[in-house]
C-alpha atoms as an extended CHARMM CRD file, in Angstrom:
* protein
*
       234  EXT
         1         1  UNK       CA            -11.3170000000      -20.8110000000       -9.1210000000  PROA      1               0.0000000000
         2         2  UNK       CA             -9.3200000000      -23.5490000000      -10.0600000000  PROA      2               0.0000000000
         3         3  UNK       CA             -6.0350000000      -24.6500000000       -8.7360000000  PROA      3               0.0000000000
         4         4  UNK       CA             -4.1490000000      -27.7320000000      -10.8890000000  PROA      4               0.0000000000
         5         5  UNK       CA             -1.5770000000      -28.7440000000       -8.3370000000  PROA      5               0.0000000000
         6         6  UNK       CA             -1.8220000000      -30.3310000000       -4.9020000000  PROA      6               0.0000000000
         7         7  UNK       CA             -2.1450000000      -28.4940000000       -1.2390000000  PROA      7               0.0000000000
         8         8  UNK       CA              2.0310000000      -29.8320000000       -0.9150000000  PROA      8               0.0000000000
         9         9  UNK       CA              2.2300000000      -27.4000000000       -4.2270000000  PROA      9               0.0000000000
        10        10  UNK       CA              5.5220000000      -24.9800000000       -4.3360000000  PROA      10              0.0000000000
        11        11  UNK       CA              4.3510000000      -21.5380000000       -2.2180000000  PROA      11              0.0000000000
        12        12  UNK       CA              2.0700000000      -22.6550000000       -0.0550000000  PROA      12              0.0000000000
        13        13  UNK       CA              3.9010000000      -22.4610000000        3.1310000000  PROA      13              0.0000000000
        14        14  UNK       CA              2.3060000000      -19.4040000000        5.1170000000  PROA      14              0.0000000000
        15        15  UNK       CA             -0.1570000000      -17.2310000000        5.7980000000  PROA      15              0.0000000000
        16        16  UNK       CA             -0.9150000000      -13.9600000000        4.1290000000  PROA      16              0.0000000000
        17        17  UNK       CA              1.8470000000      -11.2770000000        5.6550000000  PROA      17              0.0000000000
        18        18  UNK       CA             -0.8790000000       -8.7500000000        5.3570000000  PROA      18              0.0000000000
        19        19  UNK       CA             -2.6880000000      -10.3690000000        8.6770000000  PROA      19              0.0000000000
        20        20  UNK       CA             -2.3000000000       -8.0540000000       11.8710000000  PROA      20              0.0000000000
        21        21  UNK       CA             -0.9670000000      -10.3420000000       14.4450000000  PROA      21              0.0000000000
        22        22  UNK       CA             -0.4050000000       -7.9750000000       17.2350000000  PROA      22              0.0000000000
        23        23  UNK       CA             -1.5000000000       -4.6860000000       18.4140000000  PROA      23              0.0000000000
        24        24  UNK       CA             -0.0820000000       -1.4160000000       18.1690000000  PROA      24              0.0000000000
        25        25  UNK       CA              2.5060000000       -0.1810000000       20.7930000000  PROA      25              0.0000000000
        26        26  UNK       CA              2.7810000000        3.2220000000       21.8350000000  PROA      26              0.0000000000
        27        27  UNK       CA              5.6300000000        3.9810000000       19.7830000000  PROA      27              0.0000000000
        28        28  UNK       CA              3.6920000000        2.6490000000       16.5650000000  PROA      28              0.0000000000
        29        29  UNK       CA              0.9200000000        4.7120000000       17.4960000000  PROA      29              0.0000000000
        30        30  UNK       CA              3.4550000000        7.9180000000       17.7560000000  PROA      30              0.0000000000
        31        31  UNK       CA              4.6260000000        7.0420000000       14.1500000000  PROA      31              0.0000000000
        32        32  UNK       CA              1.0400000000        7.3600000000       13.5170000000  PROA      32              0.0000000000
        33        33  UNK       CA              0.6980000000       10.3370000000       14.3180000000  PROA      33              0.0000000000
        34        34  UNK       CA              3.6090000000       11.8410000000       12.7500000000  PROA      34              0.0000000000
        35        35  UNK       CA              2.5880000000       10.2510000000        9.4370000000  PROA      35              0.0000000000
        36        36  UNK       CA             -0.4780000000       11.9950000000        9.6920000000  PROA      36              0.0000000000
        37        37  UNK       CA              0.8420000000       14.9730000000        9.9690000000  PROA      37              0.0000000000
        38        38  UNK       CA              3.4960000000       14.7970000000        7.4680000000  PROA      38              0.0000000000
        39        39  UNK       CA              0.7510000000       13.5300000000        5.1580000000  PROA      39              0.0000000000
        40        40  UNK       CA             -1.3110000000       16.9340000000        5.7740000000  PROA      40              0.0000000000
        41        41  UNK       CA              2.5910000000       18.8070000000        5.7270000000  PROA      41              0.0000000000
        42        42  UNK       CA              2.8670000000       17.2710000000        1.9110000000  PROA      42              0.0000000000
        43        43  UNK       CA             -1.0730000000       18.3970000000        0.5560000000  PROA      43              0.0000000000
        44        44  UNK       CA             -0.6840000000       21.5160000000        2.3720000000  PROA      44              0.0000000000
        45        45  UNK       CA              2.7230000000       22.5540000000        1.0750000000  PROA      45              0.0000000000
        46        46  UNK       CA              2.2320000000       21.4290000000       -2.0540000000  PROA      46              0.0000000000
        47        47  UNK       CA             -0.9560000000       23.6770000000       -2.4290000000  PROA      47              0.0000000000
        48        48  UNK       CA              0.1030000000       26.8920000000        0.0640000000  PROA      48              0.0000000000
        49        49  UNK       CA             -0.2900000000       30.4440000000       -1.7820000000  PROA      49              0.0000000000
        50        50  UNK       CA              1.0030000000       32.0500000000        1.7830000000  PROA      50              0.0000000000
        51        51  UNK       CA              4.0140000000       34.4240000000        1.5330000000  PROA      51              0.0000000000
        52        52  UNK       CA              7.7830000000       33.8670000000        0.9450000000  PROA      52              0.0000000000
        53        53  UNK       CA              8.7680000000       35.0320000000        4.3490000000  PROA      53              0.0000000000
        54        54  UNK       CA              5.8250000000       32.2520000000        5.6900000000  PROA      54              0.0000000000
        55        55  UNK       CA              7.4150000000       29.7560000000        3.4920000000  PROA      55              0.0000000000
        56        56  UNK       CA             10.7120000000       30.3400000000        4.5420000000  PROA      56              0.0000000000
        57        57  UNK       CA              9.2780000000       30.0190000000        8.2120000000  PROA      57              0.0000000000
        58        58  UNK       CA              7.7780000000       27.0320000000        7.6030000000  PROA      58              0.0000000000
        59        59  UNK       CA             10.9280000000       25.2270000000        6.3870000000  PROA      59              0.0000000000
        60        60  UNK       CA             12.9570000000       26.2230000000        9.4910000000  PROA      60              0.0000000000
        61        61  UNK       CA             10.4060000000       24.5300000000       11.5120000000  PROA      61              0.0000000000
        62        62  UNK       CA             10.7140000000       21.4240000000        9.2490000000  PROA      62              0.0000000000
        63        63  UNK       CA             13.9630000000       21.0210000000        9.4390000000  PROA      63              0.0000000000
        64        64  UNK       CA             13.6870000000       21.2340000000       13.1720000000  PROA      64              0.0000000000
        65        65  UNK       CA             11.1000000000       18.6080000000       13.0530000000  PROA      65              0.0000000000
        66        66  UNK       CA             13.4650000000       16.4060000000       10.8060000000  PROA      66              0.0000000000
        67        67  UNK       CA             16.2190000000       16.9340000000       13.7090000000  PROA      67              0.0000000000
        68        68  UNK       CA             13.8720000000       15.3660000000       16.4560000000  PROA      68              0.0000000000
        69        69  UNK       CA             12.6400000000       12.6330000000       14.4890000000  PROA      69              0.0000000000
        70        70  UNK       CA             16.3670000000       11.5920000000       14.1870000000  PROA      70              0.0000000000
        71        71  UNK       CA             16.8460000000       12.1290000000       17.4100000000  PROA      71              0.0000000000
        72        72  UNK       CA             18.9860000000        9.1930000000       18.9760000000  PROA      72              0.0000000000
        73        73  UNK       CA             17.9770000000        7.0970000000       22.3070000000  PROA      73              0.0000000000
        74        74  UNK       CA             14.5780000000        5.2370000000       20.7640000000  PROA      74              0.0000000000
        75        75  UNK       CA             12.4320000000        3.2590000000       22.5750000000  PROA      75              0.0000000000
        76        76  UNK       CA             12.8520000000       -0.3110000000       21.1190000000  PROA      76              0.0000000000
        77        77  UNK       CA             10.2960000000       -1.0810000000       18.3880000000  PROA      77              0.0000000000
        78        78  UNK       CA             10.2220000000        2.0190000000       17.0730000000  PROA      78              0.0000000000
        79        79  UNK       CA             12.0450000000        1.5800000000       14.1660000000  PROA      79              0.0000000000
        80        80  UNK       CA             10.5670000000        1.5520000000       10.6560000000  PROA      80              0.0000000000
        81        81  UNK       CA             12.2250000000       -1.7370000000        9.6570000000  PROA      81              0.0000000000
        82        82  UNK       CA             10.8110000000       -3.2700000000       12.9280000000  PROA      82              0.0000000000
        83        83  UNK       CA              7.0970000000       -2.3130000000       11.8440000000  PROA      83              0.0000000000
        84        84  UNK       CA              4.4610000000       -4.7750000000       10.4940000000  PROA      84              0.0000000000
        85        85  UNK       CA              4.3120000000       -5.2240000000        6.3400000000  PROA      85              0.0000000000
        86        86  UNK       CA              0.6480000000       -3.1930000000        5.8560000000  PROA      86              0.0000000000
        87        87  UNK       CA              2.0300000000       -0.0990000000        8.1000000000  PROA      87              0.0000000000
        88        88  UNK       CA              4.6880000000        0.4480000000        5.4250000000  PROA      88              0.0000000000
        89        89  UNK       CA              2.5500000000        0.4610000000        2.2550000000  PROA      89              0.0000000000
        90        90  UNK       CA              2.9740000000        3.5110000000        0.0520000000  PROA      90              0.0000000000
        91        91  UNK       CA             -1.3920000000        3.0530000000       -0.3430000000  PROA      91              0.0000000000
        92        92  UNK       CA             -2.5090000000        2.0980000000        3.0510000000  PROA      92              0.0000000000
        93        93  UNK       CA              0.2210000000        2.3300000000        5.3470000000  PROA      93              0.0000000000
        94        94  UNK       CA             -0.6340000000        4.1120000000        8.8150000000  PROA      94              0.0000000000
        95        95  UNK       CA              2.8140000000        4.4250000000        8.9550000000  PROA      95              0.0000000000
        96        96  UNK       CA              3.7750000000        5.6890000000        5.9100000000  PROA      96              0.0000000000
        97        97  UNK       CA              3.3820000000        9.4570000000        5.2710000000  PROA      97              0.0000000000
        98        98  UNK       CA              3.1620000000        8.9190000000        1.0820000000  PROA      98              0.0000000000
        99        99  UNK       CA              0.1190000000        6.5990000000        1.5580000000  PROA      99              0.0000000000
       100       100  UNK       CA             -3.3870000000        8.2540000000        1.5890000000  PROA      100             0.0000000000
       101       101  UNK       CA             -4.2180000000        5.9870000000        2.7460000000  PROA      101             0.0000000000
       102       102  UNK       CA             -6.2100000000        3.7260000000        1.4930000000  PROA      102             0.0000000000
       103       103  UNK       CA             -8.6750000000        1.8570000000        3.3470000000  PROA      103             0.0000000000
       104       104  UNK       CA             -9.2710000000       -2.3560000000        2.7740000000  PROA      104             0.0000000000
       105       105  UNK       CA            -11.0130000000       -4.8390000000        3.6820000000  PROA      105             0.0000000000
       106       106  UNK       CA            -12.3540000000       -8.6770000000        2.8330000000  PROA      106             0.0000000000
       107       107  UNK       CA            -15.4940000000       -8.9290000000        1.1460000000  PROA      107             0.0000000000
       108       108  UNK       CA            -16.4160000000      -12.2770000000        1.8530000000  PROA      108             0.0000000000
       109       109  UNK       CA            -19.4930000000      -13.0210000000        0.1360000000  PROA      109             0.0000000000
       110       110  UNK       CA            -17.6300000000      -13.0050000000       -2.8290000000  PROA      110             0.0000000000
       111       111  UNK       CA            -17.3350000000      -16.3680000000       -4.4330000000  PROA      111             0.0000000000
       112       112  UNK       CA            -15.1610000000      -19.2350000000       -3.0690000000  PROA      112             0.0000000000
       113       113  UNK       CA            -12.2850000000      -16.8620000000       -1.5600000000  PROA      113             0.0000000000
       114       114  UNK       CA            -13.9980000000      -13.3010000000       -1.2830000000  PROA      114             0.0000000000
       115       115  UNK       CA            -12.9770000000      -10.1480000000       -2.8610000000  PROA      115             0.0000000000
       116       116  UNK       CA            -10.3830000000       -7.4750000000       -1.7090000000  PROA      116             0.0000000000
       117       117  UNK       CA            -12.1870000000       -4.0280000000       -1.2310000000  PROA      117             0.0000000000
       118       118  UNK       CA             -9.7680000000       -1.0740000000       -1.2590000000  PROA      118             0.0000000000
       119       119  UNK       CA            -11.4500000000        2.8370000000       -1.1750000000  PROA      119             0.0000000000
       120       120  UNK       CA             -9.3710000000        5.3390000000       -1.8490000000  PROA      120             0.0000000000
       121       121  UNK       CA             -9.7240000000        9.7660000000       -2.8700000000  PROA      121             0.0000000000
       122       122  UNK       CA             -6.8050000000       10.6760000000       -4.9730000000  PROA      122             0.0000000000
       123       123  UNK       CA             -5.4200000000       14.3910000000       -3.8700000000  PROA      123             0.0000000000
       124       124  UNK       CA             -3.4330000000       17.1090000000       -6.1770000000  PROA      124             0.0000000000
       125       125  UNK       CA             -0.4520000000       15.4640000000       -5.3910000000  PROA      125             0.0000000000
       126       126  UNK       CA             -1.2180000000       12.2540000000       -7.1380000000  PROA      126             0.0000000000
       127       127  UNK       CA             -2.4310000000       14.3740000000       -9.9980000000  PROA      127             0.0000000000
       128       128  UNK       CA             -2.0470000000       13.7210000000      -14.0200000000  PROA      128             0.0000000000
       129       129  UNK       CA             -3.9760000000       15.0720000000      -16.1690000000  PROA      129             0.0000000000
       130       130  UNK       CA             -5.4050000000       18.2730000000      -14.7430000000  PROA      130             0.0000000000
       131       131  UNK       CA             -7.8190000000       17.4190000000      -12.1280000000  PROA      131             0.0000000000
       132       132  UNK       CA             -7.7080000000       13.8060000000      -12.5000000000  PROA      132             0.0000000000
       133       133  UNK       CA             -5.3580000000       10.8950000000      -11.3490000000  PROA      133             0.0000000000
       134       134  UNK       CA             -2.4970000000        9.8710000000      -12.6660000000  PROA      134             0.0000000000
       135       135  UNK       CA             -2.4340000000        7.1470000000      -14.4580000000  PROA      135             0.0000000000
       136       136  UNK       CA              0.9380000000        5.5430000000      -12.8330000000  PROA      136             0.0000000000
       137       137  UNK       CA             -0.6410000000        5.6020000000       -9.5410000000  PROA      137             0.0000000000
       138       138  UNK       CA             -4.2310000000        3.9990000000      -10.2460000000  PROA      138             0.0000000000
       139       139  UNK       CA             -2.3680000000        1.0130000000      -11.8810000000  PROA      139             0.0000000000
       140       140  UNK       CA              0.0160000000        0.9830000000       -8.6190000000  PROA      140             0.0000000000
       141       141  UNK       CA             -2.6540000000        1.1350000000       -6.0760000000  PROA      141             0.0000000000
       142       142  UNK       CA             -4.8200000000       -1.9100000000       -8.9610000000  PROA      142             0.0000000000
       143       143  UNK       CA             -0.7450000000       -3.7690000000       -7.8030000000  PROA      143             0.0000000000
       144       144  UNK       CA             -1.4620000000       -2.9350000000       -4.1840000000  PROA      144             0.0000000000
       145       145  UNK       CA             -5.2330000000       -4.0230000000       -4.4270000000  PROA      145             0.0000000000
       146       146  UNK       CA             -4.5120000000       -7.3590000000       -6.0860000000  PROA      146             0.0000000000
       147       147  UNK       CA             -1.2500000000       -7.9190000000       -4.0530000000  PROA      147             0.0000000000
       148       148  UNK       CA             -3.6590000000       -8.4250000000       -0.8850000000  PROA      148             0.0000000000
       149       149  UNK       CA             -5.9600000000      -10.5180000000       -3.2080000000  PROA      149             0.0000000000
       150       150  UNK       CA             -4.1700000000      -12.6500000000       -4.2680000000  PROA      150             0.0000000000
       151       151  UNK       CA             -2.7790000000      -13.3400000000       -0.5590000000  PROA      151             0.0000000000
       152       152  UNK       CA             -6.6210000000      -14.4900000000       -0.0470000000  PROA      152             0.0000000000
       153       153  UNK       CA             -5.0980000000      -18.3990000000       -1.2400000000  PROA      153             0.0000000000
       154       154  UNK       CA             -2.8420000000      -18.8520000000        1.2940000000  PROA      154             0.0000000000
       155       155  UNK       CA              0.1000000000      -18.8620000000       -0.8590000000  PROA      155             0.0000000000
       156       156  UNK       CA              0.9390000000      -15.4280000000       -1.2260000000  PROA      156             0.0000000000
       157       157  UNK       CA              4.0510000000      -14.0470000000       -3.7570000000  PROA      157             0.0000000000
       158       158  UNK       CA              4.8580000000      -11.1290000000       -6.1130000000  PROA      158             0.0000000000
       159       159  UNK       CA              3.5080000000       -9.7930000000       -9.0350000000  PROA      159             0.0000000000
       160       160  UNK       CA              4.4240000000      -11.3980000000      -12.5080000000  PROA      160             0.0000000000
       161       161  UNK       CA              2.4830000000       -8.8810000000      -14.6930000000  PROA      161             0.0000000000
       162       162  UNK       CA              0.0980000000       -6.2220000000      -14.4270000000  PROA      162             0.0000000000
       163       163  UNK       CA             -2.3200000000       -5.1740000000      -16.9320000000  PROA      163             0.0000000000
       164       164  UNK       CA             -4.5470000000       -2.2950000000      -17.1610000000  PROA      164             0.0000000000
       165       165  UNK       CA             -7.8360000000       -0.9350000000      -19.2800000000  PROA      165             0.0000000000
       166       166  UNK       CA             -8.5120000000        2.6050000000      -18.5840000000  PROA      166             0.0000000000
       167       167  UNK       CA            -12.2180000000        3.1840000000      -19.2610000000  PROA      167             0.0000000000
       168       168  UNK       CA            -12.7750000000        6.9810000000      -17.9650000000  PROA      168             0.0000000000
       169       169  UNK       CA            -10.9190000000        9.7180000000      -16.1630000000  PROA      169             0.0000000000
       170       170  UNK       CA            -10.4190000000        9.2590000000      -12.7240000000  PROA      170             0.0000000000
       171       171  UNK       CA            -11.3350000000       12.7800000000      -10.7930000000  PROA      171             0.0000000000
       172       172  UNK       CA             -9.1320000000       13.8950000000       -8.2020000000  PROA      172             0.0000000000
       173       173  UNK       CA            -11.1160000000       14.0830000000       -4.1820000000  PROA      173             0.0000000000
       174       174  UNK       CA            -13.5340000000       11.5880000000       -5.4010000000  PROA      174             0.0000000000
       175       175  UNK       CA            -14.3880000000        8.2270000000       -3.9740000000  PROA      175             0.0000000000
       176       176  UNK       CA            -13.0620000000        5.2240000000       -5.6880000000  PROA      176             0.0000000000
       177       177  UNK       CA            -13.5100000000        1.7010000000       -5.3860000000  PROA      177             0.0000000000
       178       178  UNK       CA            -10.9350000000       -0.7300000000       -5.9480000000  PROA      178             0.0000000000
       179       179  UNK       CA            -12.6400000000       -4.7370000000       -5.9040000000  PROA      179             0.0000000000
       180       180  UNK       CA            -10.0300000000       -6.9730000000       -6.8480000000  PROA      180             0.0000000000
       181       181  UNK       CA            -10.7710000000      -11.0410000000       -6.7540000000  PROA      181             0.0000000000
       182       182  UNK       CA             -8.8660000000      -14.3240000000       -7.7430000000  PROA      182             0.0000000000
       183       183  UNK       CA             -9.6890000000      -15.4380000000      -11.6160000000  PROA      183             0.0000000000
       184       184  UNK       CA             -7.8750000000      -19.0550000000      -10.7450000000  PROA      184             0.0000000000
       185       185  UNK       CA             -4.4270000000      -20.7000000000       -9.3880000000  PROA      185             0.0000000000
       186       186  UNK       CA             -2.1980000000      -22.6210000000      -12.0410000000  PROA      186             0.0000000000
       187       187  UNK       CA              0.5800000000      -24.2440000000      -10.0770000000  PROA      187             0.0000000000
       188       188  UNK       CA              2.3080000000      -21.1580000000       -8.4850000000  PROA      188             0.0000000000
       189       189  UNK       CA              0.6600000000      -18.3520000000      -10.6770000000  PROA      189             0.0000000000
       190       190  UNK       CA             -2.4140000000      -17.0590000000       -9.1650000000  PROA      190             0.0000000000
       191       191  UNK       CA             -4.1310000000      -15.2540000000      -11.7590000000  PROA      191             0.0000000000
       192       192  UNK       CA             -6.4930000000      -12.3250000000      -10.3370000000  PROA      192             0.0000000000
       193       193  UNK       CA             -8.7890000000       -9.3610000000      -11.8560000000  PROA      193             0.0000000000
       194       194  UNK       CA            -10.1560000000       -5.6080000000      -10.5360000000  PROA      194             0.0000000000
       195       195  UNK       CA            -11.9900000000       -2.8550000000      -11.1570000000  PROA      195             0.0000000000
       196       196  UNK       CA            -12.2870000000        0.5040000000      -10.3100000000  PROA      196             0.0000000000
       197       197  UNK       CA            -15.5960000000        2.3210000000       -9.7500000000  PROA      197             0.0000000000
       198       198  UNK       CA            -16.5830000000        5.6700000000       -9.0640000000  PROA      198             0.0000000000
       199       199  UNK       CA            -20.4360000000        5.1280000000       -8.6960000000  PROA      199             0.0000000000
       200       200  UNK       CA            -21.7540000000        3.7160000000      -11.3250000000  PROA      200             0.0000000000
       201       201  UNK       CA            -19.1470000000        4.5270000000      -13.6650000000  PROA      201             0.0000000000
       202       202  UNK       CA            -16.1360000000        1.8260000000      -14.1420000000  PROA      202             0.0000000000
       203       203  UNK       CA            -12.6250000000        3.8480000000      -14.6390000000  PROA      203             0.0000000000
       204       204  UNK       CA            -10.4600000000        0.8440000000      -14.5890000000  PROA      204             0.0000000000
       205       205  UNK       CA             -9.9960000000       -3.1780000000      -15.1670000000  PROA      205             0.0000000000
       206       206  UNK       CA             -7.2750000000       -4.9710000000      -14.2740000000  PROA      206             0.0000000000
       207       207  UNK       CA             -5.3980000000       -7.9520000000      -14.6550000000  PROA      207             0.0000000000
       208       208  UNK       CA             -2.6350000000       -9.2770000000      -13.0590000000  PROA      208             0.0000000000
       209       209  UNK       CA             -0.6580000000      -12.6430000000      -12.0090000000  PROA      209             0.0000000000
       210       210  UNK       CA              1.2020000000      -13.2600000000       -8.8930000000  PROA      210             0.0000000000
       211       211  UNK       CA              4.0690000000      -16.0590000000       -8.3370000000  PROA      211             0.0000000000
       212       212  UNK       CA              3.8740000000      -17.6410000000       -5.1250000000  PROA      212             0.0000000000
       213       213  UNK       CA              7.0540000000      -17.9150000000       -3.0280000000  PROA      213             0.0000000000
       214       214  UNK       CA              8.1870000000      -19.9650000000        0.0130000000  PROA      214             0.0000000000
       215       215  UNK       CA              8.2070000000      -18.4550000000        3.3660000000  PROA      215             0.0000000000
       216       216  UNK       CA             12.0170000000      -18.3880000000        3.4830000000  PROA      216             0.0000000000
       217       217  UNK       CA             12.1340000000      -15.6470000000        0.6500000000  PROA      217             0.0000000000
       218       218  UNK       CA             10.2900000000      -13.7610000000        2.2800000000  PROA      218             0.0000000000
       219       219  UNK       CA             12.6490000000      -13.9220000000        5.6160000000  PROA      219             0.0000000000
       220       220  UNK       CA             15.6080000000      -13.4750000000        3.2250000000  PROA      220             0.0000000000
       221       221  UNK       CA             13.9420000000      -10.7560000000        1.9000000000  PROA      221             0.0000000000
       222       222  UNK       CA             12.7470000000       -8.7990000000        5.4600000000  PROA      222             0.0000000000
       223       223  UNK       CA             15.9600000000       -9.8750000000        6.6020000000  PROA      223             0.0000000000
       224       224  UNK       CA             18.2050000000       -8.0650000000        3.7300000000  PROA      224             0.0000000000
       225       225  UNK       CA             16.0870000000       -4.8420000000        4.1210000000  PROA      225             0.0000000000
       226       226  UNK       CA             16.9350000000       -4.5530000000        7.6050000000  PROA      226             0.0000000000
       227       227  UNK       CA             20.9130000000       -4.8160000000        7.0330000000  PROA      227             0.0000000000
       228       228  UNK       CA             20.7030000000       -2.5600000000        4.1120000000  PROA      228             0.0000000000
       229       229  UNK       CA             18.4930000000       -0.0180000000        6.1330000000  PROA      229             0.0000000000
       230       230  UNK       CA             20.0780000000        3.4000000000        7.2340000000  PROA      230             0.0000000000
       231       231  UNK       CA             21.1940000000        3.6200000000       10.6970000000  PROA      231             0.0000000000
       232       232  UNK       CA             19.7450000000        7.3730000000       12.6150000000  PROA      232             0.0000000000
       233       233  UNK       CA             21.7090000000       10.3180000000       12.2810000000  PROA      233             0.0000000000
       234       234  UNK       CA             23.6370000000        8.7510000000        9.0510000000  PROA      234             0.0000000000
């Protein structure tokens, strides 16, 4: 890796925002469970063969469930704009019933900064072509992969481009392995590179370049989604 600007460069101003800083409270652990749940709900429905009249049964119960989780008098905390960056990731979110979610985790014996390591089994509802993945969402989760590698610098930002080289089908409830690492740093791009593996067998390369961005974006940015963010019962 090799960065051409100084440590004082533009972007490097704080630490990765995918870094757990404090622990879950019970509320968080609640929304935990319910995306669990709803995650199962989604597979499930999406796949049921049971009657009409159990269908129809089912989505009374739902939207029962919908009116409790609106319900008002929260504890404080337990609001989804008030939960940390990873819980809300559409990949590996705990929080998030659309992720799967996808486990990661720092490989560090990876050259000078280490290696991202995200594993992931694709169900029916991310399929594309029969039986296998769709393409949109291994090139998303390659974005979601890289997004935490490139955060490995210290400087992190968002992404500039994204490239990928589909090598073989992905296959739907099959282990994959996501490895993403940083290529080099050129002032505030941070170039990086993936793969995808399933075995042996390499499904995917990727390669993608992130623009750093000062910490007070990122405020602006947390800070705009909470204004803009639906109040309960709206």
């Amino acid at each position: 890796m090799t960065n051409t600007d100084s440590e004082e460069s533009e972007g490097v101003s704080f630490p990765s925002f995918h870094d757990r800083t404090t622990e879950l409270t019970d509320a968080d652990r609640a929304r935990v469970r319910l995306a669990e749940v709803t995650r199962n709900l989604i597979l499930d429905s999406f796949m049921s063969t049971a009657r009409i009249e159990d269908i129809d049964a089912a989505v009374v119960n739902v939207l029962k469930a919908i009116d409790n989780v609106n319900a008002p008098g929260g504890v404080p905390g337990s609001a989804a704009a008030e939960s940390h960056f990873t819980d809300r990731s559409p990949f590996y979110g705990i929080m998030n019933p659309l992720s799967m979610p996808m486990t990661m985790e720092q490989d560090e014996s990876f050259g000078e900064l280490g290696a991202i390591v995200g594993v992931a089994t694709f169900t029916e509802p991310y399929e594309g072509p029969p039986g296998h993945v769709h393409g949109g969402y291994i090139a998303a989760a390659f974005d979601e992969v890289l997004g935490m590698t490139q955060s490995l610098t210290g400087r992190p930002g968002m992404t500039g481009t994204l490239s990928i080289k589909y090598r073989a089908p992905t296959p739907l409830h099959t282990e994959i392995v996501y490895r993403g690492w940083v290529d080099r740093v050129e002032g505030r791009k941070i170039f990086t590179k993936g793969t995808s593996h399933i075995g042996d067998t390499l499904c995917a390369e990727a390669e993608a370049v992130f623009l750093s961005m000062p910490a007070e974006l990122m405020d602006r940015l947390r800070k705009g989604r909470d204004l803009s963010a639906p109040t309960q019962n709206q």
